[in-house]
mmCIF file of C-alpha atoms in Angstrom:
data_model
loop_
_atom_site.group_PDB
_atom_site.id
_atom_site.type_symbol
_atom_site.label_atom_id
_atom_site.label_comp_id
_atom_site.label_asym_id
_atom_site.label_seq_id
_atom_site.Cartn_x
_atom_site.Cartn_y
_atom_site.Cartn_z
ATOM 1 C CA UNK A 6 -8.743 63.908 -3.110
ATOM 2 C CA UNK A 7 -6.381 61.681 -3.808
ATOM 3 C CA UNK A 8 -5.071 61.185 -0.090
ATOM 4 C CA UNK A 9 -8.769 59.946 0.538
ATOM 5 C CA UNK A 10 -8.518 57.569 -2.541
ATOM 6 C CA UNK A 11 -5.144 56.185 -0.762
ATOM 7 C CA UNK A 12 -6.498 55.717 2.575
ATOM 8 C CA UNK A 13 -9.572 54.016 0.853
ATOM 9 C CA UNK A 14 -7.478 51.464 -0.661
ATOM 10 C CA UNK A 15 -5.688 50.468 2.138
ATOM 11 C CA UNK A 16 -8.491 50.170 4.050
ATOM 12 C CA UNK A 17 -9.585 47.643 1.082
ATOM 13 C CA UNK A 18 -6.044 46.517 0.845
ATOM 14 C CA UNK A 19 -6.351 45.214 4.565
ATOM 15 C CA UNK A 20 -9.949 44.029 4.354
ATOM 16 C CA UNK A 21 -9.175 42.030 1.546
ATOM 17 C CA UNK A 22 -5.802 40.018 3.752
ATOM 18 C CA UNK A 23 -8.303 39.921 6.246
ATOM 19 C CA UNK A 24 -10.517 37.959 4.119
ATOM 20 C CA UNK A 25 -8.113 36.105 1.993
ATOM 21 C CA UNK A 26 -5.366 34.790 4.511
ATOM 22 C CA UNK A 27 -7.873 32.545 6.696
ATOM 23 C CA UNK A 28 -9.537 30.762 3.427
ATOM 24 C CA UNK A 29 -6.206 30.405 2.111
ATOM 25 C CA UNK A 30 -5.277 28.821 5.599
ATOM 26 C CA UNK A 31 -8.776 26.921 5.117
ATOM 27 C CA UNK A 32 -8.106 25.352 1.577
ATOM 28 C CA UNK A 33 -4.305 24.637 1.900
ATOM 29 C CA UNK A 34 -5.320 22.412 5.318
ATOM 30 C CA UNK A 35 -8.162 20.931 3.401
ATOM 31 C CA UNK A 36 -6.176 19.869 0.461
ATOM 32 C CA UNK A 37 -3.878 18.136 2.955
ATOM 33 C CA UNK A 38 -6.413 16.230 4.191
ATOM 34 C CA UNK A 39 -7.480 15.226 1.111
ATOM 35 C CA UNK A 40 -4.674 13.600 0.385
ATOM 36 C CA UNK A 41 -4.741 11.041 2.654
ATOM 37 C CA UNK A 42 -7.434 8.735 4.359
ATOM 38 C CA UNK A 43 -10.069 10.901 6.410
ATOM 39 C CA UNK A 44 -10.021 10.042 9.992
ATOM 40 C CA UNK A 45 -12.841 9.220 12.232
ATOM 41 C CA UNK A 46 -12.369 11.991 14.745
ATOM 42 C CA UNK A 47 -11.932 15.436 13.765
ATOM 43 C CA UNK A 48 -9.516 16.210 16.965
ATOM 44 C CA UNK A 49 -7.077 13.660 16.095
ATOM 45 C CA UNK A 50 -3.363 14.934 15.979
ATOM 46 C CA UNK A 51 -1.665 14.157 12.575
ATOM 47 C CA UNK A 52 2.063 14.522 11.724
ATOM 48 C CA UNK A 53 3.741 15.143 8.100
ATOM 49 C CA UNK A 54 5.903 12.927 6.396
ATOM 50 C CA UNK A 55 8.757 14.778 7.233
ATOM 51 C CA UNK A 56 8.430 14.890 10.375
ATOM 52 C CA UNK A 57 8.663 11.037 11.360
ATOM 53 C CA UNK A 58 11.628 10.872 9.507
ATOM 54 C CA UNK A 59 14.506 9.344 12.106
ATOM 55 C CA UNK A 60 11.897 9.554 14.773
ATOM 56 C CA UNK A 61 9.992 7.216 17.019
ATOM 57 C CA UNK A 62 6.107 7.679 16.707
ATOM 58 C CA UNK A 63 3.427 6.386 17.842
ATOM 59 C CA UNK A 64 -0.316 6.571 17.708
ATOM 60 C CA UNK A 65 -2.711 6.474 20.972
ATOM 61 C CA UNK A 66 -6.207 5.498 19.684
ATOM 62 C CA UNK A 67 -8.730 8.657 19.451
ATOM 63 C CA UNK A 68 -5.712 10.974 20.615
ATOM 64 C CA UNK A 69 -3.558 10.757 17.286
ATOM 65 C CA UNK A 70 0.120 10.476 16.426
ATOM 66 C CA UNK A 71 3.199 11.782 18.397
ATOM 67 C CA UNK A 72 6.583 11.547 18.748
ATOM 68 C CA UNK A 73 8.261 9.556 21.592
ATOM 69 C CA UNK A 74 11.150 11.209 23.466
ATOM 70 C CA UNK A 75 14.447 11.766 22.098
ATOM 71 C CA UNK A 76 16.031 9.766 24.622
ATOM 72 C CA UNK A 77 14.138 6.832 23.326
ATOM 73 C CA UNK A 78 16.517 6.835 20.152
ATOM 74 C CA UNK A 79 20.021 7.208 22.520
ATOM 75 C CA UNK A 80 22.089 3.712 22.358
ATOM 76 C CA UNK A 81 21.825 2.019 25.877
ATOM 77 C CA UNK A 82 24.600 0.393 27.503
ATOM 78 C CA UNK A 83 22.710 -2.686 26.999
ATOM 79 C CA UNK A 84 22.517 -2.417 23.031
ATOM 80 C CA UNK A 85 25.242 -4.155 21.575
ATOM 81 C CA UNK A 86 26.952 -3.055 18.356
ATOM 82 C CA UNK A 87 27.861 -5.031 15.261
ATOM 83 C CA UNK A 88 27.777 -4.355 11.565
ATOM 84 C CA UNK A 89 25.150 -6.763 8.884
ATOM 85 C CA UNK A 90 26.613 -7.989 5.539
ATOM 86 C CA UNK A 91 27.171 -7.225 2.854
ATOM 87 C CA UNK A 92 27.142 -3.519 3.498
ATOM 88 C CA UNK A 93 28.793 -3.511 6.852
ATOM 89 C CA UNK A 94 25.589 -1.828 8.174
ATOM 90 C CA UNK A 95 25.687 -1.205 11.925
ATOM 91 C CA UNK A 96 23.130 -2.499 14.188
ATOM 92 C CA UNK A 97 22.029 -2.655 17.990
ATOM 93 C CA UNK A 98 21.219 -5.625 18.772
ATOM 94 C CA UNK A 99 20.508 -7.756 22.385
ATOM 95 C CA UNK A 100 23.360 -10.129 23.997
ATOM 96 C CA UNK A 101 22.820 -13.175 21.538
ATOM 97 C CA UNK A 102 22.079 -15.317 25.415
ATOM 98 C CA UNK A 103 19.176 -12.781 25.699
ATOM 99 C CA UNK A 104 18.113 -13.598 22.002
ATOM 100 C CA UNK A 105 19.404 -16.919 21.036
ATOM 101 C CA UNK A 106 18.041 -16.813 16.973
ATOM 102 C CA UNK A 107 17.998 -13.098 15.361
ATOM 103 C CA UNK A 108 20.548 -11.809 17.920
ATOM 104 C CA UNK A 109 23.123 -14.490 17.730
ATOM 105 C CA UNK A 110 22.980 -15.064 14.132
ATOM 106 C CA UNK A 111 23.851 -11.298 13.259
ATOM 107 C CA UNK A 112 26.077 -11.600 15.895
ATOM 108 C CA UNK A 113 27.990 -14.839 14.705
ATOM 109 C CA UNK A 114 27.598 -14.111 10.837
ATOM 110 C CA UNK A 115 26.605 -10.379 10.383
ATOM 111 C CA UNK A 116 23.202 -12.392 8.689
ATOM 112 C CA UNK A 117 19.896 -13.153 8.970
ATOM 113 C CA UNK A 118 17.614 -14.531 6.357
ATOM 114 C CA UNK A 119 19.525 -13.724 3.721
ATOM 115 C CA UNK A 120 18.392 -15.377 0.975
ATOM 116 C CA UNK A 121 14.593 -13.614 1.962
ATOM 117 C CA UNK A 122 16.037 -10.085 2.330
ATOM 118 C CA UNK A 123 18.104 -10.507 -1.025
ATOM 119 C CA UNK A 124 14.533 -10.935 -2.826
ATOM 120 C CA UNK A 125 13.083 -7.531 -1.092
ATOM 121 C CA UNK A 126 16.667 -5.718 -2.120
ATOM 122 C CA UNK A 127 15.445 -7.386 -6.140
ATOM 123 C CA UNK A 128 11.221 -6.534 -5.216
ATOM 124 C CA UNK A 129 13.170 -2.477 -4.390
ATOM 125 C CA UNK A 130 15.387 -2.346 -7.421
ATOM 126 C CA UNK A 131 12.560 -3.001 -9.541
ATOM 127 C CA UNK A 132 10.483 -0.450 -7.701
ATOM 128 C CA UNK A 133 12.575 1.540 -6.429
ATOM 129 C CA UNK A 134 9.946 4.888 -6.294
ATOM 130 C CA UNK A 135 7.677 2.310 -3.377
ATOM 131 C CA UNK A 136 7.996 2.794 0.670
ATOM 132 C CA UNK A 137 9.331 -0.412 1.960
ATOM 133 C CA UNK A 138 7.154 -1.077 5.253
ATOM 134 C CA UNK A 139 8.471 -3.752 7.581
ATOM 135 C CA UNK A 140 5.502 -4.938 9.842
ATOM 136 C CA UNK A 141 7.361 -6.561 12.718
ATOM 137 C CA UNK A 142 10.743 -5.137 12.166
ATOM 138 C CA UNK A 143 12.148 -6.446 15.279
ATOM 139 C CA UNK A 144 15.678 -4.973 15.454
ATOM 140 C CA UNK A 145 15.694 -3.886 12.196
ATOM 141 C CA UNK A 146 17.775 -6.510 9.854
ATOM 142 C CA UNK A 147 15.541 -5.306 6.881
ATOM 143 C CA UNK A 148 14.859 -2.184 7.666
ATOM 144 C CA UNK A 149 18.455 -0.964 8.246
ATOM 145 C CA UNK A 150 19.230 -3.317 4.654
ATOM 146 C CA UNK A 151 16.837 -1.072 2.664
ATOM 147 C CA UNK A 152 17.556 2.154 4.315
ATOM 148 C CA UNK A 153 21.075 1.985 3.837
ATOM 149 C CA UNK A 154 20.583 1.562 -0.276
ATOM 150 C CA UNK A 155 19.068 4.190 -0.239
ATOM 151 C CA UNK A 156 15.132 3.566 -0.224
ATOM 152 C CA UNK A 157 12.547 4.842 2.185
ATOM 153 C CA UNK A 158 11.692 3.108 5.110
ATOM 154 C CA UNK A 159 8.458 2.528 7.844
ATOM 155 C CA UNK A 160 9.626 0.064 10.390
ATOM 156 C CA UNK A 161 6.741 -1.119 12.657
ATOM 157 C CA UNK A 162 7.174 -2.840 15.860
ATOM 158 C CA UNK A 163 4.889 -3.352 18.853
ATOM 159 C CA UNK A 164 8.454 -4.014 21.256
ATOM 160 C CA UNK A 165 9.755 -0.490 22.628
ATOM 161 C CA UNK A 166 12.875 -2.454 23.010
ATOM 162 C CA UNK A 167 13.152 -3.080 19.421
ATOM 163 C CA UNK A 168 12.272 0.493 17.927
ATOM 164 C CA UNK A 169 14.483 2.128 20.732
ATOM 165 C CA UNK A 170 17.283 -0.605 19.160
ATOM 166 C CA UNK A 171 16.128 0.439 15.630
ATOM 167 C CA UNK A 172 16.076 4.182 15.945
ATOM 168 C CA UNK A 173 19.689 4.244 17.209
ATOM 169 C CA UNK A 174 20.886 1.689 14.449
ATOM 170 C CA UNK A 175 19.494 4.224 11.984
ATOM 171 C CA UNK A 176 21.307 7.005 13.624
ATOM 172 C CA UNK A 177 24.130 5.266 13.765
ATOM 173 C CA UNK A 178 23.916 4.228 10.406
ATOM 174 C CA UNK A 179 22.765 7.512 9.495
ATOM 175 C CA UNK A 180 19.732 6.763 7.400
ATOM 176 C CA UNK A 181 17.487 8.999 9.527
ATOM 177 C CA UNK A 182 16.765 10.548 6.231
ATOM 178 C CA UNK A 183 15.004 8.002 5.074
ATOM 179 C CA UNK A 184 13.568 5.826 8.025
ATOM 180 C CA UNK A 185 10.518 6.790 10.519
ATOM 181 C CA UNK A 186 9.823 3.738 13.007
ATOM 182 C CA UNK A 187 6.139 3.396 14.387
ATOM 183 C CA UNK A 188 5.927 1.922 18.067
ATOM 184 C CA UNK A 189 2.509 0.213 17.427
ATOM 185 C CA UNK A 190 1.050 -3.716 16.585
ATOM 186 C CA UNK A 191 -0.970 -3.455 13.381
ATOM 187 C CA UNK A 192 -4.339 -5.398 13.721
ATOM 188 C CA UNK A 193 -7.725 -5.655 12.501
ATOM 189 C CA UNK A 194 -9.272 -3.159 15.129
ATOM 190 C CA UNK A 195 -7.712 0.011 17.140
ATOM 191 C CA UNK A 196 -7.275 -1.669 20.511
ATOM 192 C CA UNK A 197 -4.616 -2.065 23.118
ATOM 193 C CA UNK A 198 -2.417 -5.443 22.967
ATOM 194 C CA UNK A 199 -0.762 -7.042 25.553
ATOM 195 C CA UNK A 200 2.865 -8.648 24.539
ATOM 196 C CA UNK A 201 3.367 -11.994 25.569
ATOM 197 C CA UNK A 202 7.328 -13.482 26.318
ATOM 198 C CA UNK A 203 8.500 -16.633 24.683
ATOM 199 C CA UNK A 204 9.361 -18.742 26.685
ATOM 200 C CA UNK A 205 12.547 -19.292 25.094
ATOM 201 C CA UNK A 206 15.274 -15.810 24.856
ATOM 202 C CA UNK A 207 13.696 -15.327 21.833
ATOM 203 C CA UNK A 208 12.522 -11.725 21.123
ATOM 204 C CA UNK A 209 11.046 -12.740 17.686
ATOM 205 C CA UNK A 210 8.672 -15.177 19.286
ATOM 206 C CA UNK A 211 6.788 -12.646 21.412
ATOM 207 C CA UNK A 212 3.167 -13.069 20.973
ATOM 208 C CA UNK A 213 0.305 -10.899 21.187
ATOM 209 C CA UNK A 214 -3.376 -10.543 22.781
ATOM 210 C CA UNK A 215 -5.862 -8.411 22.582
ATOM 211 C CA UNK A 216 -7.347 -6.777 25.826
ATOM 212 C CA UNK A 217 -9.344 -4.386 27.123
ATOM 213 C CA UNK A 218 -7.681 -2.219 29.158
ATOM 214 C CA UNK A 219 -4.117 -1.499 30.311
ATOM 215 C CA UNK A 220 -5.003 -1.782 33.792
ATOM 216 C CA UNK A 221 -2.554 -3.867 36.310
ATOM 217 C CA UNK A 222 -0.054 -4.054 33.309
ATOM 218 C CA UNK A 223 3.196 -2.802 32.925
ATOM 219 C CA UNK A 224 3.120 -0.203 30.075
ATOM 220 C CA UNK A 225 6.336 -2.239 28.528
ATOM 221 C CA UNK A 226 4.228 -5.039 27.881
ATOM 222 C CA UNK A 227 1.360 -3.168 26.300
ATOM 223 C CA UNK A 228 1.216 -1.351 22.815
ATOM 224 C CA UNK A 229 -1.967 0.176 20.796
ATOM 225 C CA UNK A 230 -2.951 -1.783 17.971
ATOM 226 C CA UNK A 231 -3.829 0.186 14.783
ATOM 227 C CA UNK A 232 -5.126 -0.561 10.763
ATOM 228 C CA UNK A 233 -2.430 -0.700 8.251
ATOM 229 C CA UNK A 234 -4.924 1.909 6.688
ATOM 230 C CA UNK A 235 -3.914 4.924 9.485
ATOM 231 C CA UNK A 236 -0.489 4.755 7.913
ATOM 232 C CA UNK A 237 -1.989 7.119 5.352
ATOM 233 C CA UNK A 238 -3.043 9.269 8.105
ATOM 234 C CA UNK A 239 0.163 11.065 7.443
ATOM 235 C CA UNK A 240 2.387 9.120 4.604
ATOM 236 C CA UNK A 241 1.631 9.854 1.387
ATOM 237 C CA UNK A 242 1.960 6.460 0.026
ATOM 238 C CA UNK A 243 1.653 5.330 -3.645
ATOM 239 C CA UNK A 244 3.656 2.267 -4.351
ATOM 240 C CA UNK A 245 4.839 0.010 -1.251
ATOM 241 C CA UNK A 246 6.559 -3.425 -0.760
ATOM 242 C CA UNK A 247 6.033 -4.781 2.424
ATOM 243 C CA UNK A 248 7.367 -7.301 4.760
ATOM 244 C CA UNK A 249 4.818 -9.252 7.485
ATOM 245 C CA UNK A 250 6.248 -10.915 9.823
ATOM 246 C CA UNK A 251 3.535 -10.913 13.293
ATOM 247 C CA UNK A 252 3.451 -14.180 14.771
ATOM 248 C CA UNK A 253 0.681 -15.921 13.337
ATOM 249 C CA UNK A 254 -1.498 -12.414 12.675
ATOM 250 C CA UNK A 255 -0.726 -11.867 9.407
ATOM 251 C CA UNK A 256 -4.043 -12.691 8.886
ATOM 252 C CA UNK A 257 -5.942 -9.544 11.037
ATOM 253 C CA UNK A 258 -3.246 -7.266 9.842
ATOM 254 C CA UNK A 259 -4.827 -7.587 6.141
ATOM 255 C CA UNK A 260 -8.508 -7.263 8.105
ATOM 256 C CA UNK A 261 -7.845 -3.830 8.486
ATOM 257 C CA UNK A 262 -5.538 -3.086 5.436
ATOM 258 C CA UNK A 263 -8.870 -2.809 2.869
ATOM 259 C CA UNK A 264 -8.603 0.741 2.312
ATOM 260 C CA UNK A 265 -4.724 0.653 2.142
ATOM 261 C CA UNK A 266 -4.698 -2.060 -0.606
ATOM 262 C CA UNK A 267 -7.165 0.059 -2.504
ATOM 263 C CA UNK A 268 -5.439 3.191 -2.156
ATOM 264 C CA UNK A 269 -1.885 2.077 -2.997
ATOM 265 C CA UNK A 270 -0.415 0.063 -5.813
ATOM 266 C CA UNK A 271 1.223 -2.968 -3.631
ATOM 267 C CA UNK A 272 3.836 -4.408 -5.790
ATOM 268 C CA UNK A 273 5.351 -7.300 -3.379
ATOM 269 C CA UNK A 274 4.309 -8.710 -0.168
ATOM 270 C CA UNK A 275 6.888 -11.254 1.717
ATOM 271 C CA UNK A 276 4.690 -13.002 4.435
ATOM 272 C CA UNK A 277 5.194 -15.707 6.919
ATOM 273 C CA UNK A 278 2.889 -18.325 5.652
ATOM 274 C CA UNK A 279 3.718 -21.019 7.628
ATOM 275 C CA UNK A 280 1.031 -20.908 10.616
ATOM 276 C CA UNK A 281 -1.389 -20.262 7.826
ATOM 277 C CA UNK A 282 -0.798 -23.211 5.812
ATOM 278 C CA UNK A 283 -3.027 -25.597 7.258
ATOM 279 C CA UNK A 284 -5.536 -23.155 8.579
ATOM 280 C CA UNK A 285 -8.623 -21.825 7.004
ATOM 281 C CA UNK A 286 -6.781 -18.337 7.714
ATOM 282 C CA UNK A 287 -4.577 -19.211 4.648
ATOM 283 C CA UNK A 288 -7.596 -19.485 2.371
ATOM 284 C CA UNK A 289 -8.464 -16.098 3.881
ATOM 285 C CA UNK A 290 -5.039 -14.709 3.011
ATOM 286 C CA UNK A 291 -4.578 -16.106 -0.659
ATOM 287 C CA UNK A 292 -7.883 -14.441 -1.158
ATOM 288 C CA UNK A 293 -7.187 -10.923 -0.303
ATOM 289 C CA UNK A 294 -4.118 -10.902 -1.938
ATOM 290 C CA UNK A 295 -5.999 -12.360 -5.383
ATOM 291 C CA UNK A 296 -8.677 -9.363 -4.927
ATOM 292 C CA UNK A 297 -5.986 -6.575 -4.994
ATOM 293 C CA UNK A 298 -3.892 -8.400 -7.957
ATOM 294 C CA UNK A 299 -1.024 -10.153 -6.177
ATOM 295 C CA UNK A 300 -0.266 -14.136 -6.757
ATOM 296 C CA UNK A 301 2.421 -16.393 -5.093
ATOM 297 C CA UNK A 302 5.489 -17.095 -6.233
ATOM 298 C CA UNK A 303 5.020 -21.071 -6.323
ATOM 299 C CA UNK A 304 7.892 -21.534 -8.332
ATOM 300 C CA UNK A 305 9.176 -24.157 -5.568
ATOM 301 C CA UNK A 306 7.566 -27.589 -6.193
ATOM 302 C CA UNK A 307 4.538 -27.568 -4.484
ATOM 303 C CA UNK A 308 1.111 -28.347 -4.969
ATOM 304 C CA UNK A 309 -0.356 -25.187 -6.083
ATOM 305 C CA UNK A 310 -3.846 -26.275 -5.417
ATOM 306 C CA UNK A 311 -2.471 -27.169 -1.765
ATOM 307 C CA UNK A 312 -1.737 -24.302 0.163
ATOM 308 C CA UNK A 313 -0.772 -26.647 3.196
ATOM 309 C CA UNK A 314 2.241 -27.548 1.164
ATOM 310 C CA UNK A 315 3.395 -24.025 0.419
ATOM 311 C CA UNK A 316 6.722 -22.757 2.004
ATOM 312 C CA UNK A 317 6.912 -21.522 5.167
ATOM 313 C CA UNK A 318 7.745 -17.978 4.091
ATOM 314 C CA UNK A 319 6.300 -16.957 0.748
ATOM 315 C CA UNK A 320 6.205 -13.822 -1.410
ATOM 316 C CA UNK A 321 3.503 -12.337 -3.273
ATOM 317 C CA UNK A 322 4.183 -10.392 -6.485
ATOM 318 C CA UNK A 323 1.920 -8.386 -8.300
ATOM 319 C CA UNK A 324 -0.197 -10.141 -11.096
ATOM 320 C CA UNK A 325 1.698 -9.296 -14.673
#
């Protein structure tokens, strides 16, 4: 009798895992999820956190997020090495004749904007539990600046060049514990971009267009465009300070950040203002950021009634 009674409760013993296992499977994806903006399309591929971290991603519209090739993060015998002040932080960067203003500065001084990146380093000391997200990271002068002290990173570029640069900076540096770099533009709509030159050896000055398709273009001068709000596809972000700097589209990068700036407590936001200044885009801008509680710092003399004579660069701190 009681060799039946066993084999009846493992019977129930293995019904029961049978049961249990897949809605445990079910609820621990769901909660996931849950955590973090619901995507259109059921079939898109999402990464963790963790999984970004000293890693090239990117995400192709309606397909979802990967992770570029590993040989995209290897130095090139083209990337050349120096170190940025004051923490002697190493950097690839182009030949300064290739990029005559961010290059050549770090490569002259071991600088660039430094009186701009000292007020993120004081925005990340105050906050020090926020993601720091550089939108147009370019080689990284920022990025590398707050890695390196210690605070976590998402770099976002539309130029391969510059996140292949960035990625092996933060190797060398070894801060790819704390950095993931995106390979995409940031826009008001998921669409492709084409990258336009400068017409001057000025990586920084590369412009942007939206198109239709990719065909007849070289797939180094196209990126995918995506919302500042699929960043919480798959970070799970609660405070954030962020850098914009796009080339004149700060503007449609806050277009699609609605959910983003609703979601997470932005504490600072340093933004090139100057194209914006005497364009009804910069009426546009200082509105959003009012809406979600963030005001300029206007402690410059200007007119604070007239935005056209507002600095060129400006930061946005959260309303006290």
């Amino acid at each position: 009798m009681g060799s039946v009674q066993y084999q009846y409760a493992i019977i129930w013993f293995a019904l029961g895992v049978t049961l249990i296992v897949p809605l445990l499977i079910f609820v621990r994806y769901n909660v996931n999820v849950d955590k973090t903006k619901p995507v259109e399309n059921s079939n898109i591929v999402l990464l963790s956190s963790e999984e970004t971290l000293g890693k090239i991603i990117t995400r192709e519209n309606n397909l979802g997020w990967n992770i570029l090739d590993e040989e995209t993060c290897q130095a090139k015998d083209n990337f050349v090495l120096k170190k940025i002040l004051p923490l002697n932080v190493p950097i690839y960067i182009y030949n300064p004749n290739e990029d005559v203003h961010i290059s050549r500065m770090i490569f002259n001084s071991g600088t660039w904007e430094t009186p701009l990146v000292d007020k993120v380093v004081e925005a990340m000391k105050l906050h020090p539990e926020a993601v720091f997200i550089d939108i147009g990271a370019n080689i990284g002068m920022y990025s590398m600046t707050m890695a390196a002290l210690g605070y976590r990173v998402i770099a976002v570029d539309c130029n391969i060049e510059n996140v292949m640069r960035l990625c092996a900076s933060a190797r060398k540096a070894n801060v790819t514990n704390k950095m993931s770099i995106i390979h995409n533009g940031i826009s008001d709509k998921r669409s492709v971009l084409r990258l336009i030159k400068s017409t001057e050896p000025n990586v920084g000055g590369m412009g942007v267009e939206q198109i239709s398709s990719t065909s007849n273009i070289t797939h180094n001068l196209t990126a995918n465009a995506i919302l500042l709000d699929d960043l919480l596809e798959i970070f799970p972000i609660k405070s954030a300070i962020i850098k914009m700097d796009v080339e004149k589209h700060e503007d449609e990068i806050l277009k699609g950040a609605k959910v983003f700036f609703e979601k997470v407590k932005v504490e600072t936001v340093l933004l090139e203002f100057r194209f914006h200044a005497k364009d009804e885009t910069g009426k546009f801008i200082i509105d959003f950021f009012d809406k979600y509680g963030l005001a300029p710092d206007l402690s410059k003399l200007v007119n604070a009634s007239d935005y056209s004579t507002w600095p060129g660069d400006l930061i946005w701190s959260r309303k006290k």
